[in-house]
Short mmCIF file of C-alpha atoms and ligand atoms in Angstrom, two decimals:
data_model
loop_
_atom_site.label_atom_id
_atom_site.label_comp_id
_atom_site.label_asym_id
_atom_site.label_seq_id
_atom_site.Cartn_x
_atom_site.Cartn_y
_atom_site.Cartn_z
CA MET A 1 0.62 -2.60 -23.68
CA THR A 2 -2.92 -4.40 -22.74
CA PHE A 3 -3.83 -3.61 -19.45
CA ASP A 4 -2.95 -6.40 -16.84
CA GLU A 5 -3.50 -9.52 -19.21
CA PRO A 6 -2.00 -12.15 -16.99
CA GLY A 7 -0.57 -14.56 -19.64
CA PRO A 8 1.88 -13.11 -21.53
CA TYR A 9 3.98 -11.05 -18.77
CA VAL A 10 4.33 -14.33 -16.67
CA ILE A 11 7.65 -15.75 -16.79
CA SER A 12 8.84 -18.84 -15.24
CA ASP A 13 6.19 -21.59 -16.01
CA GLY A 14 3.51 -19.25 -14.77
CA SER A 15 1.73 -21.24 -12.42
CA PRO A 16 0.99 -19.56 -9.10
CA SER A 17 2.32 -22.30 -7.15
CA SER A 18 5.62 -21.97 -8.75
CA VAL A 19 5.28 -18.29 -8.24
CA ASP A 20 4.79 -18.80 -4.52
CA HIS A 21 7.53 -21.47 -4.05
CA SER A 22 9.87 -19.22 -6.04
CA LYS A 23 9.23 -16.26 -3.55
CA ARG A 24 9.51 -18.32 -0.55
CA GLU A 25 12.58 -19.70 -1.73
CA PHE A 26 14.21 -16.51 -2.39
CA LEU A 27 13.38 -15.26 1.00
CA ARG A 28 14.88 -18.33 2.72
CA LEU A 29 17.87 -17.79 0.70
CA ALA A 30 18.07 -14.15 1.11
CA ALA A 31 17.56 -14.62 5.05
CA ALA A 32 20.76 -17.12 4.63
CA LEU A 33 22.94 -14.53 2.85
CA LEU A 34 21.83 -11.41 4.93
CA ALA A 35 22.51 -13.11 8.03
CA GLY A 36 26.22 -13.09 6.98
CA MET A 37 26.07 -9.19 6.81
CA ASN A 38 27.65 -6.82 9.48
CA LEU A 39 24.88 -4.26 10.07
CA PRO A 40 25.66 -0.74 11.25
CA GLN A 41 23.75 0.37 14.28
CA LEU A 42 20.52 1.38 13.67
CA CYS A 43 20.25 5.11 14.12
CA LEU A 44 16.98 6.71 15.47
CA ALA A 45 15.50 9.60 13.37
CA GLU A 46 14.69 12.59 15.00
CA ALA A 47 13.59 14.35 11.88
CA GLY A 48 9.63 15.42 11.71
CA ARG A 49 9.59 16.02 15.39
CA GLN A 50 9.47 20.08 15.25
CA GLY A 51 6.19 21.40 15.56
CA ALA A 52 4.10 22.19 12.52
CA GLY A 53 0.34 23.44 12.26
CA GLY A 54 -2.40 21.43 11.78
CA SER A 55 -5.06 19.80 13.92
CA GLY A 56 -2.80 17.30 15.72
CA GLN A 57 -4.70 14.49 14.40
CA ARG A 58 -3.03 11.84 12.54
CA VAL A 59 -4.40 9.69 9.56
CA VAL A 60 -3.58 6.60 8.44
CA LEU A 61 -5.00 5.15 5.32
CA VAL A 62 -5.00 1.64 4.07
CA ILE A 63 -5.67 0.82 0.47
CA PHE A 64 -6.20 -2.71 -0.11
CA GLY A 65 -5.79 -3.55 -4.09
CA GLY A 66 -8.78 -4.47 -6.08
CA VAL A 67 -11.45 -6.68 -3.98
CA ARG A 68 -14.99 -7.63 -4.85
CA ARG A 69 -18.07 -7.02 -2.30
CA ALA A 70 -18.48 -10.99 -3.05
CA GLU A 71 -15.37 -11.94 -1.76
CA THR A 72 -15.73 -9.49 1.36
CA PHE A 73 -18.58 -7.66 2.68
CA SER A 74 -21.46 -10.33 1.57
CA PRO A 75 -22.84 -12.91 3.13
CA ALA A 76 -20.45 -15.61 1.48
CA GLY A 77 -17.50 -13.23 1.70
CA LEU A 78 -17.52 -12.38 5.52
CA GLU A 79 -15.45 -15.63 6.38
CA ASN A 80 -12.51 -14.04 4.36
CA ILE A 81 -12.37 -10.81 6.40
CA PRO A 82 -12.89 -12.02 10.09
CA HIS A 83 -11.09 -9.07 11.58
CA LEU A 84 -12.57 -6.47 9.26
CA SER A 85 -16.09 -7.99 9.84
CA ALA A 86 -15.96 -9.00 13.58
CA ASP A 87 -13.35 -7.08 15.21
CA LEU A 88 -13.36 -3.32 13.45
CA LEU A 89 -16.84 -3.09 11.80
CA PRO A 90 -18.44 -2.62 15.23
CA LYS A 91 -16.46 0.19 16.02
CA ALA A 92 -16.31 1.88 12.21
CA ALA A 93 -18.42 4.19 10.31
CA PHE A 94 -18.65 1.68 7.52
CA TYR A 95 -19.57 3.10 3.89
CA ALA A 96 -21.37 0.29 2.18
CA ASN A 97 -21.05 1.80 -1.38
CA ALA A 98 -17.72 3.81 -1.96
CA ARG A 99 -17.55 3.88 -5.51
CA ASN A 100 -14.62 4.56 -8.18
CA ASP A 101 -15.84 6.52 -11.07
CA GLY A 102 -12.85 7.08 -12.67
CA VAL A 103 -10.05 4.84 -13.99
CA THR A 104 -10.08 1.30 -12.61
CA ALA A 105 -6.31 0.58 -12.74
CA HIS A 106 -4.02 0.77 -10.04
CA PHE A 107 -2.00 4.25 -10.42
CA ASN A 108 -4.86 6.49 -11.20
CA ALA A 109 -7.42 4.56 -8.54
CA ILE A 110 -4.67 5.62 -6.10
CA SER A 111 -3.73 9.18 -7.58
CA SER A 112 -7.54 9.87 -7.28
CA ILE A 113 -8.06 8.81 -3.67
CA LEU A 114 -4.59 11.24 -2.74
CA THR A 115 -5.71 14.05 -4.63
CA GLY A 116 -9.51 14.12 -4.40
CA ASN A 117 -9.54 14.49 -8.36
CA TRP A 118 -10.36 11.70 -10.82
CA GLN A 119 -6.89 11.15 -12.62
CA ARG A 120 -6.41 9.87 -16.01
CA VAL A 121 -2.60 9.84 -16.20
CA ASP A 122 -0.38 7.14 -17.53
CA ASP A 123 -1.38 3.46 -15.82
CA TRP A 124 2.28 2.60 -14.86
CA GLY A 125 3.08 5.77 -12.74
CA LYS A 126 5.43 7.39 -15.58
CA LEU A 127 3.52 10.72 -15.07
CA ALA A 128 2.83 12.40 -11.66
CA PRO A 129 -0.86 13.07 -10.79
CA THR A 130 -1.90 16.53 -12.17
CA THR A 131 -3.48 18.17 -9.00
CA PRO A 132 -1.99 18.31 -5.82
CA THR A 133 -2.08 15.22 -3.40
CA LEU A 134 -2.80 15.56 0.20
CA PHE A 135 0.58 15.14 1.01
CA GLU A 136 1.38 18.43 -0.64
CA GLN A 137 -1.51 20.06 0.87
CA PHE A 138 -0.55 19.27 3.94
CA ARG A 139 3.09 20.08 3.70
CA LYS A 140 2.52 23.29 1.89
CA ARG A 141 -0.12 24.52 3.97
CA LEU A 142 0.70 23.65 7.05
CA GLY A 143 4.50 23.30 7.06
CA ALA A 144 4.68 19.44 7.66
CA ALA A 145 8.05 17.98 7.33
CA ARG A 146 8.50 15.39 4.80
CA SER A 147 9.07 12.72 7.33
CA ASP A 148 5.61 13.43 8.41
CA THR A 149 4.33 11.85 5.20
CA TRP A 150 4.78 8.38 3.75
CA VAL A 151 3.61 6.01 1.20
CA VAL A 152 4.52 2.38 1.85
CA ALA A 153 3.66 0.34 -1.12
CA SER A 154 3.64 -3.27 -2.40
CA ASN A 155 1.83 -2.50 -5.59
CA LYS A 156 4.28 -2.84 -8.48
CA ALA A 157 1.97 -0.61 -10.61
CA LEU A 158 3.01 2.40 -8.57
CA THR A 159 6.10 4.55 -8.56
CA SER A 160 7.54 7.28 -6.92
CA GLN A 161 5.43 9.50 -8.76
CA ILE A 162 2.72 8.56 -6.25
CA GLY A 163 4.03 10.97 -3.79
CA ALA A 164 3.87 14.51 -5.65
CA SER A 165 1.75 15.93 -8.35
CA SER A 166 2.83 17.93 -11.62
CA ALA A 167 0.69 21.02 -10.18
CA SER A 168 2.52 24.13 -10.24
CA ASP A 169 3.48 25.45 -7.23
CA TYR A 170 3.38 22.11 -5.35
CA GLY A 171 5.38 18.99 -6.61
CA PRO A 172 7.85 17.04 -5.20
CA GLY A 173 9.32 19.74 -3.04
CA PHE A 174 5.92 19.23 -1.00
CA GLY A 175 5.68 15.11 -1.77
CA ALA A 176 5.99 12.37 0.34
CA ASN A 177 8.65 9.83 1.24
CA VAL A 178 7.79 6.78 -1.01
CA VAL A 179 8.82 3.36 -0.05
CA PHE A 180 8.81 0.28 -1.78
CA PRO A 181 9.86 -2.34 0.32
CA LYS A 182 10.24 -5.35 -1.84
CA GLN A 183 12.04 -3.13 -4.07
CA LEU A 184 14.48 -2.10 -1.36
CA MET A 185 14.80 -5.80 -0.07
CA ILE A 186 16.14 -6.90 -3.57
CA ALA A 187 18.50 -3.89 -3.82
CA ALA A 188 19.78 -5.04 -0.33
CA VAL A 189 20.19 -8.64 -1.42
CA ALA A 190 21.71 -7.59 -4.89
CA ASN A 191 24.08 -5.21 -2.92
CA ALA A 192 25.07 -7.96 -0.61
CA ILE A 193 25.74 -10.55 -3.31
CA ARG A 194 27.75 -7.40 -5.39
CA ALA A 195 30.03 -7.16 -2.28
CA GLY A 196 30.36 -10.65 -2.10
CA ARG A 197 29.60 -10.85 1.63
CA THR A 198 29.05 -14.82 1.77
CA ARG A 199 31.69 -17.22 1.96
CA ASP A 200 29.40 -19.95 0.49
CA MET A 201 29.80 -19.62 -3.28
CA ALA A 202 27.24 -22.53 -3.95
CA ASN A 203 24.48 -20.67 -1.96
CA ARG A 204 25.62 -17.38 -3.49
CA ALA A 205 25.05 -18.80 -6.95
CA LYS A 206 21.76 -20.13 -6.04
CA ILE A 207 20.57 -16.82 -4.86
CA GLU A 208 21.47 -15.09 -7.69
CA THR A 209 19.60 -17.34 -9.63
CA GLU A 210 16.48 -17.04 -7.25
CA LEU A 211 17.06 -13.40 -7.48
CA GLU A 212 16.64 -13.19 -11.48
CA ASN A 213 13.59 -15.72 -10.77
CA MET A 214 12.19 -13.15 -8.33
CA LEU A 215 12.89 -9.98 -10.66
CA GLU A 216 11.21 -11.87 -13.58
CA SER A 217 8.41 -13.71 -11.79
CA GLY A 218 5.43 -12.50 -10.10
CA ASN A 219 5.31 -9.92 -12.69
CA TYR A 220 1.23 -10.02 -12.72
CA GLU A 221 0.74 -6.29 -13.20
CA GLY A 222 3.07 -6.39 -16.29
CA LEU A 223 5.91 -4.68 -14.74
CA GLY A 224 8.86 -6.39 -13.07
CA TRP A 225 10.77 -4.76 -10.41
CA THR A 226 14.34 -3.59 -11.18
CA VAL A 227 17.21 -3.03 -8.97
CA ALA A 228 18.26 -0.16 -10.64
CA ASP A 229 14.54 1.69 -9.81
CA ALA A 230 15.30 1.30 -6.08
CA ALA A 231 16.98 4.51 -5.94
CA ASN A 232 14.44 7.37 -5.38
CA GLN A 233 14.58 10.76 -3.87
CA MET A 234 14.44 9.52 -0.35
CA ASP A 235 16.78 11.36 1.99
CA PRO A 236 20.00 8.99 2.69
CA HIS A 237 19.73 8.83 6.31
CA VAL A 238 16.03 7.81 5.97
CA ARG A 239 16.72 5.39 3.03
CA GLY A 240 19.34 3.69 5.30
CA THR A 241 17.10 3.36 8.23
CA ILE A 242 14.48 1.64 6.14
CA ASP A 243 17.15 -0.57 4.35
CA ASP A 244 18.27 -1.89 7.96
CA ALA A 245 15.03 -2.30 8.84
CA ILE A 246 14.27 -4.64 6.13
CA ILE A 247 17.66 -6.41 6.44
CA ARG A 248 16.50 -7.02 10.41
CA PHE A 249 13.32 -8.52 9.30
CA VAL A 250 14.79 -10.54 6.56
CA ARG A 251 17.55 -11.88 9.08
CA GLY A 252 14.83 -12.65 11.73
CA GLY A 253 13.06 -15.54 9.43
CA GLY A 254 11.67 -13.27 6.95
CA PRO A 255 8.13 -12.12 6.08
CA THR A 256 6.46 -14.70 3.57
CA SER A 257 4.78 -12.08 1.33
CA GLY A 258 5.08 -8.61 -0.15
CA ASP A 259 2.26 -7.16 2.23
CA GLU A 260 3.77 -8.81 5.22
CA LEU A 261 7.17 -6.78 4.61
CA THR A 262 4.70 -3.75 3.66
CA PHE A 263 3.15 -4.10 7.15
CA LEU A 264 6.55 -4.47 8.87
CA VAL A 265 7.98 -1.66 7.37
CA SER A 266 5.09 0.62 7.71
CA ARG A 267 4.95 -0.44 11.84
CA GLU A 268 8.73 0.35 11.83
CA ILE A 269 8.15 3.98 10.06
CA MET A 270 5.42 4.44 12.89
CA ARG A 271 7.81 3.56 15.59
CA GLN A 272 10.96 5.48 14.41
CA PHE A 273 9.21 8.87 12.31
CA SER A 274 5.34 8.88 13.67
CA PRO A 275 4.36 10.38 10.49
CA ARG A 276 1.10 12.32 10.55
CA LEU A 277 -0.08 10.99 7.36
CA LEU A 278 0.79 7.34 6.38
CA VAL A 279 -0.44 5.72 3.59
CA VAL A 280 -0.13 1.68 3.18
CA VAL A 281 -0.76 0.22 -0.09
CA PHE A 282 -1.42 -3.77 0.20
CA SER A 283 -1.21 -5.65 -2.66
CA ASP A 284 -1.41 -9.51 -2.56
CA VAL A 285 -4.82 -9.78 -3.60
CA GLU A 286 -3.61 -8.77 -7.15
CA VAL A 287 -2.23 -12.49 -7.38
CA ALA A 288 -5.86 -12.74 -9.04
CA HIS A 289 -4.24 -11.58 -12.24
CA PHE A 290 -2.71 -15.20 -12.27
CA GLY A 291 -6.11 -16.53 -12.28
CA SER A 292 -5.77 -18.33 -8.78
CA TYR A 293 -9.00 -17.87 -7.22
CA ALA A 294 -7.36 -19.39 -4.09
CA MET A 295 -4.48 -17.29 -3.70
CA HIS A 296 -6.65 -14.00 -4.38
CA VAL A 297 -8.49 -15.17 -1.32
CA ALA A 298 -5.54 -16.10 0.67
CA GLY A 299 -4.72 -12.37 -0.34
CA ILE A 300 -7.73 -11.13 1.15
CA ARG A 301 -7.14 -12.81 4.66
CA THR A 302 -3.62 -11.73 4.86
CA GLY A 303 -5.02 -7.89 4.25
CA ASP A 304 -7.59 -8.42 6.73
CA ARG A 305 -5.21 -9.78 9.22
CA LEU A 306 -2.43 -6.75 8.26
CA THR A 307 -5.01 -4.46 8.60
CA TYR A 308 -6.09 -5.49 11.84
CA GLN A 309 -2.51 -5.44 13.03
CA LEU A 310 -2.07 -1.92 11.81
CA TRP A 311 -4.88 -0.87 13.88
CA HIS A 312 -3.82 -2.42 16.85
CA GLU A 313 -0.60 -0.61 16.50
CA ILE A 314 -2.27 2.81 16.41
CA GLU A 315 -3.98 1.43 19.65
CA SER A 316 -0.83 0.80 21.45
CA ASN A 317 1.64 2.96 20.27
CA PHE A 318 1.68 6.26 22.30
CA GLU A 319 2.23 8.78 19.12
CA TYR A 320 -1.14 7.42 17.59
CA GLN A 321 -3.58 6.50 20.31
CA GLY A 322 -6.53 8.39 20.60
CA LYS A 323 -5.69 11.08 17.64
CA THR A 324 -5.80 8.75 14.89
CA THR A 325 -8.01 8.19 11.98
CA MET A 326 -7.51 4.97 9.93
CA ILE A 327 -9.45 4.91 6.62
CA VAL A 328 -9.36 1.06 4.85
CA LEU A 329 -10.59 0.64 1.32
CA PRO A 330 -10.17 -1.01 -2.03
CA GLU A 331 -8.63 0.72 -5.11
CA PHE A 332 -11.91 -0.80 -6.92
CA GLY A 333 -13.72 -4.20 -6.91
CA ARG A 334 -12.97 -6.78 -9.69
CA ASP A 335 -15.02 -7.87 -12.72
CA PRO A 336 -17.90 -9.80 -12.28
CA ASP A 337 -18.04 -13.52 -12.91
CA GLY A 338 -18.77 -14.24 -16.50
CA SER A 339 -17.34 -11.15 -17.90
CA THR A 340 -15.31 -10.96 -21.02
CA THR A 341 -12.61 -9.92 -19.08
CA ASN A 342 -12.03 -13.32 -17.22
CA GLY A 343 -14.12 -12.17 -13.99
CA PHE A 344 -12.18 -11.80 -11.16
CA PHE A 345 -8.50 -11.91 -12.71
CA ASN A 346 -9.09 -8.38 -13.72
CA HIS A 347 -10.53 -4.82 -13.01
CA ARG A 348 -11.44 -3.13 -16.17
CA SER A 349 -15.26 -3.63 -16.71
CA ASP A 350 -17.59 -0.48 -16.52
CA ALA A 351 -19.59 -2.90 -14.09
CA GLU A 352 -20.69 -2.26 -10.47
CA SER A 353 -18.78 -5.18 -9.09
CA THR A 354 -16.02 -3.40 -10.49
CA ARG A 355 -16.80 0.36 -9.48
CA SER A 356 -18.70 -0.26 -5.93
CA THR A 357 -16.90 -1.59 -3.32
CA TRP A 358 -16.80 -0.20 0.33
CA ALA A 359 -14.60 2.08 2.98
CA MET A 360 -14.21 1.45 6.51
CA VAL A 361 -13.51 4.59 9.01
CA LEU A 362 -11.94 3.95 12.48
CA GLY A 363 -10.74 6.25 15.23
CA THR A 364 -11.28 9.71 16.19
CA ALA A 365 -13.38 10.89 13.21
CA VAL A 366 -16.11 8.28 13.96
CA ASP A 367 -18.70 9.84 16.05
CA LYS A 368 -20.61 6.93 16.39
CA PRO A 369 -20.66 3.51 14.72
CA GLN A 370 -22.99 3.10 11.88
CA ILE A 371 -23.45 1.90 8.12
CA ILE A 372 -23.95 4.18 5.73
CA ASP A 373 -25.85 3.34 2.82
CA ARG A 374 -25.65 6.49 0.60
CA PRO A 375 -23.09 6.29 -2.22
CA VAL A 376 -19.96 8.02 -1.66
CA ARG A 377 -16.88 8.82 -4.05
CA HIS A 378 -13.26 7.85 -3.48
CA VAL A 379 -12.48 11.58 -4.57
CA ASP A 380 -14.48 12.82 -1.49
CA LEU A 381 -11.71 11.21 0.61
CA CYS A 382 -8.91 13.44 0.15
CA PRO A 383 -10.97 16.77 1.45
CA THR A 384 -12.13 14.76 4.20
CA LEU A 385 -9.01 13.43 5.18
CA ALA A 386 -7.16 17.27 4.65
CA GLY A 387 -10.14 18.54 6.92
CA LEU A 388 -8.90 16.24 9.77
CA LEU A 389 -5.38 17.15 9.59
CA GLY A 390 -6.42 20.80 9.88
CA CYS A 391 -5.79 21.97 5.93
CA PRO A 392 -8.02 24.60 4.64
CA PRO A 393 -10.42 23.78 2.07
CA MET A 394 -9.27 22.48 -1.14
CA GLU A 395 -10.25 22.25 -4.70
CA SER A 396 -11.66 18.89 -5.26
CA GLN A 397 -14.09 17.01 -7.27
CA GLY A 398 -15.30 15.56 -4.15
CA SER A 399 -16.80 16.71 -0.88
CA GLN A 400 -16.12 16.19 2.83
CA LEU A 401 -18.07 13.12 4.34
CA ILE A 402 -20.61 14.62 6.60
CA GLU A 403 -20.86 11.83 8.93
CA LEU A 404 -17.58 12.24 9.77
CA ARG A 405 -15.95 14.40 12.73
CA VAL A 406 -13.67 16.70 10.64
ZN1 LIG B 1 -4.40 -5.52 -10.64
#
């Protein structure tokens, strides 16, 4: 498969506006359908409360999809990131040149960040990373519970393989909970249709059509969501809690994009489970693969706002305030204008525009707000975060970031 060519995988008429309309229409109809369902009482989880080793510090890692410096931290880009640049930058340790020197495809990029080693596995997440993830280090070395480690993601190029490596002595037994909220929402809607929980047959037929459209369109990474894939390794109780939360969100008027849903589910997980290590992967910006610059920029603005809202949750949630470090970074940039790969559509050029972006660190690891010009690499993050969580030193191609209080 050619890596994220926009054209051939786009079903429906392929125009961004029709995709956007279809998404909104789906959410509207899904809300109508789910409004008729009786929900079980939301059950508060107690898992993960038991003491485990470590520093007592918490880490929230926000990964942003592919955005260029030109559309973000550049004079022309600042208007797209008002919260990151005006509200958060003044408190941050800001790395102005954070580099992806590995594979600039989603699964590999995120795996490299999470393992501290450049990963070259399947682009579509069919194979797990080959060296231990931060989740496995944290759980195996310090006895942290599964419910202390989460990945919540909108990105369709990820699979549940992102939660644990194939390394011997580690693996899924030490892995994270991995949640794809949009996929779970689709599964919840499909279940509701199957169970016939709506009396309005006309509406039901319409929503079935919209569900099919939803599964087939918006397919900009060359992968579709499938209902069957929604089942994963998650504990049934945990899964039930998340399902309920999603249904409540949709019933309450519904989030309007994949990233909105990812944010709402992440916040719910913070409130219900208080994980000590939470990874949130936004990806509305990846609509760029359709070629709509306006929608790509709208995705940046959404990510900017949701990242700020996550920081607000950290500052106001008793389990997180004063003991949390939040790191925000793109997976990579995007290709330069005028490139043979269609510029911002893609992220596969071996060019500075694609490899060099930025990283922002907020919270307890920040000694003093500063801008750091020296180049750092994505593989430096994992040993740094492992240190913050209290893990002993790990094998990594990266090195701890010396500007942070680890
Ligand atoms: Zn992409």
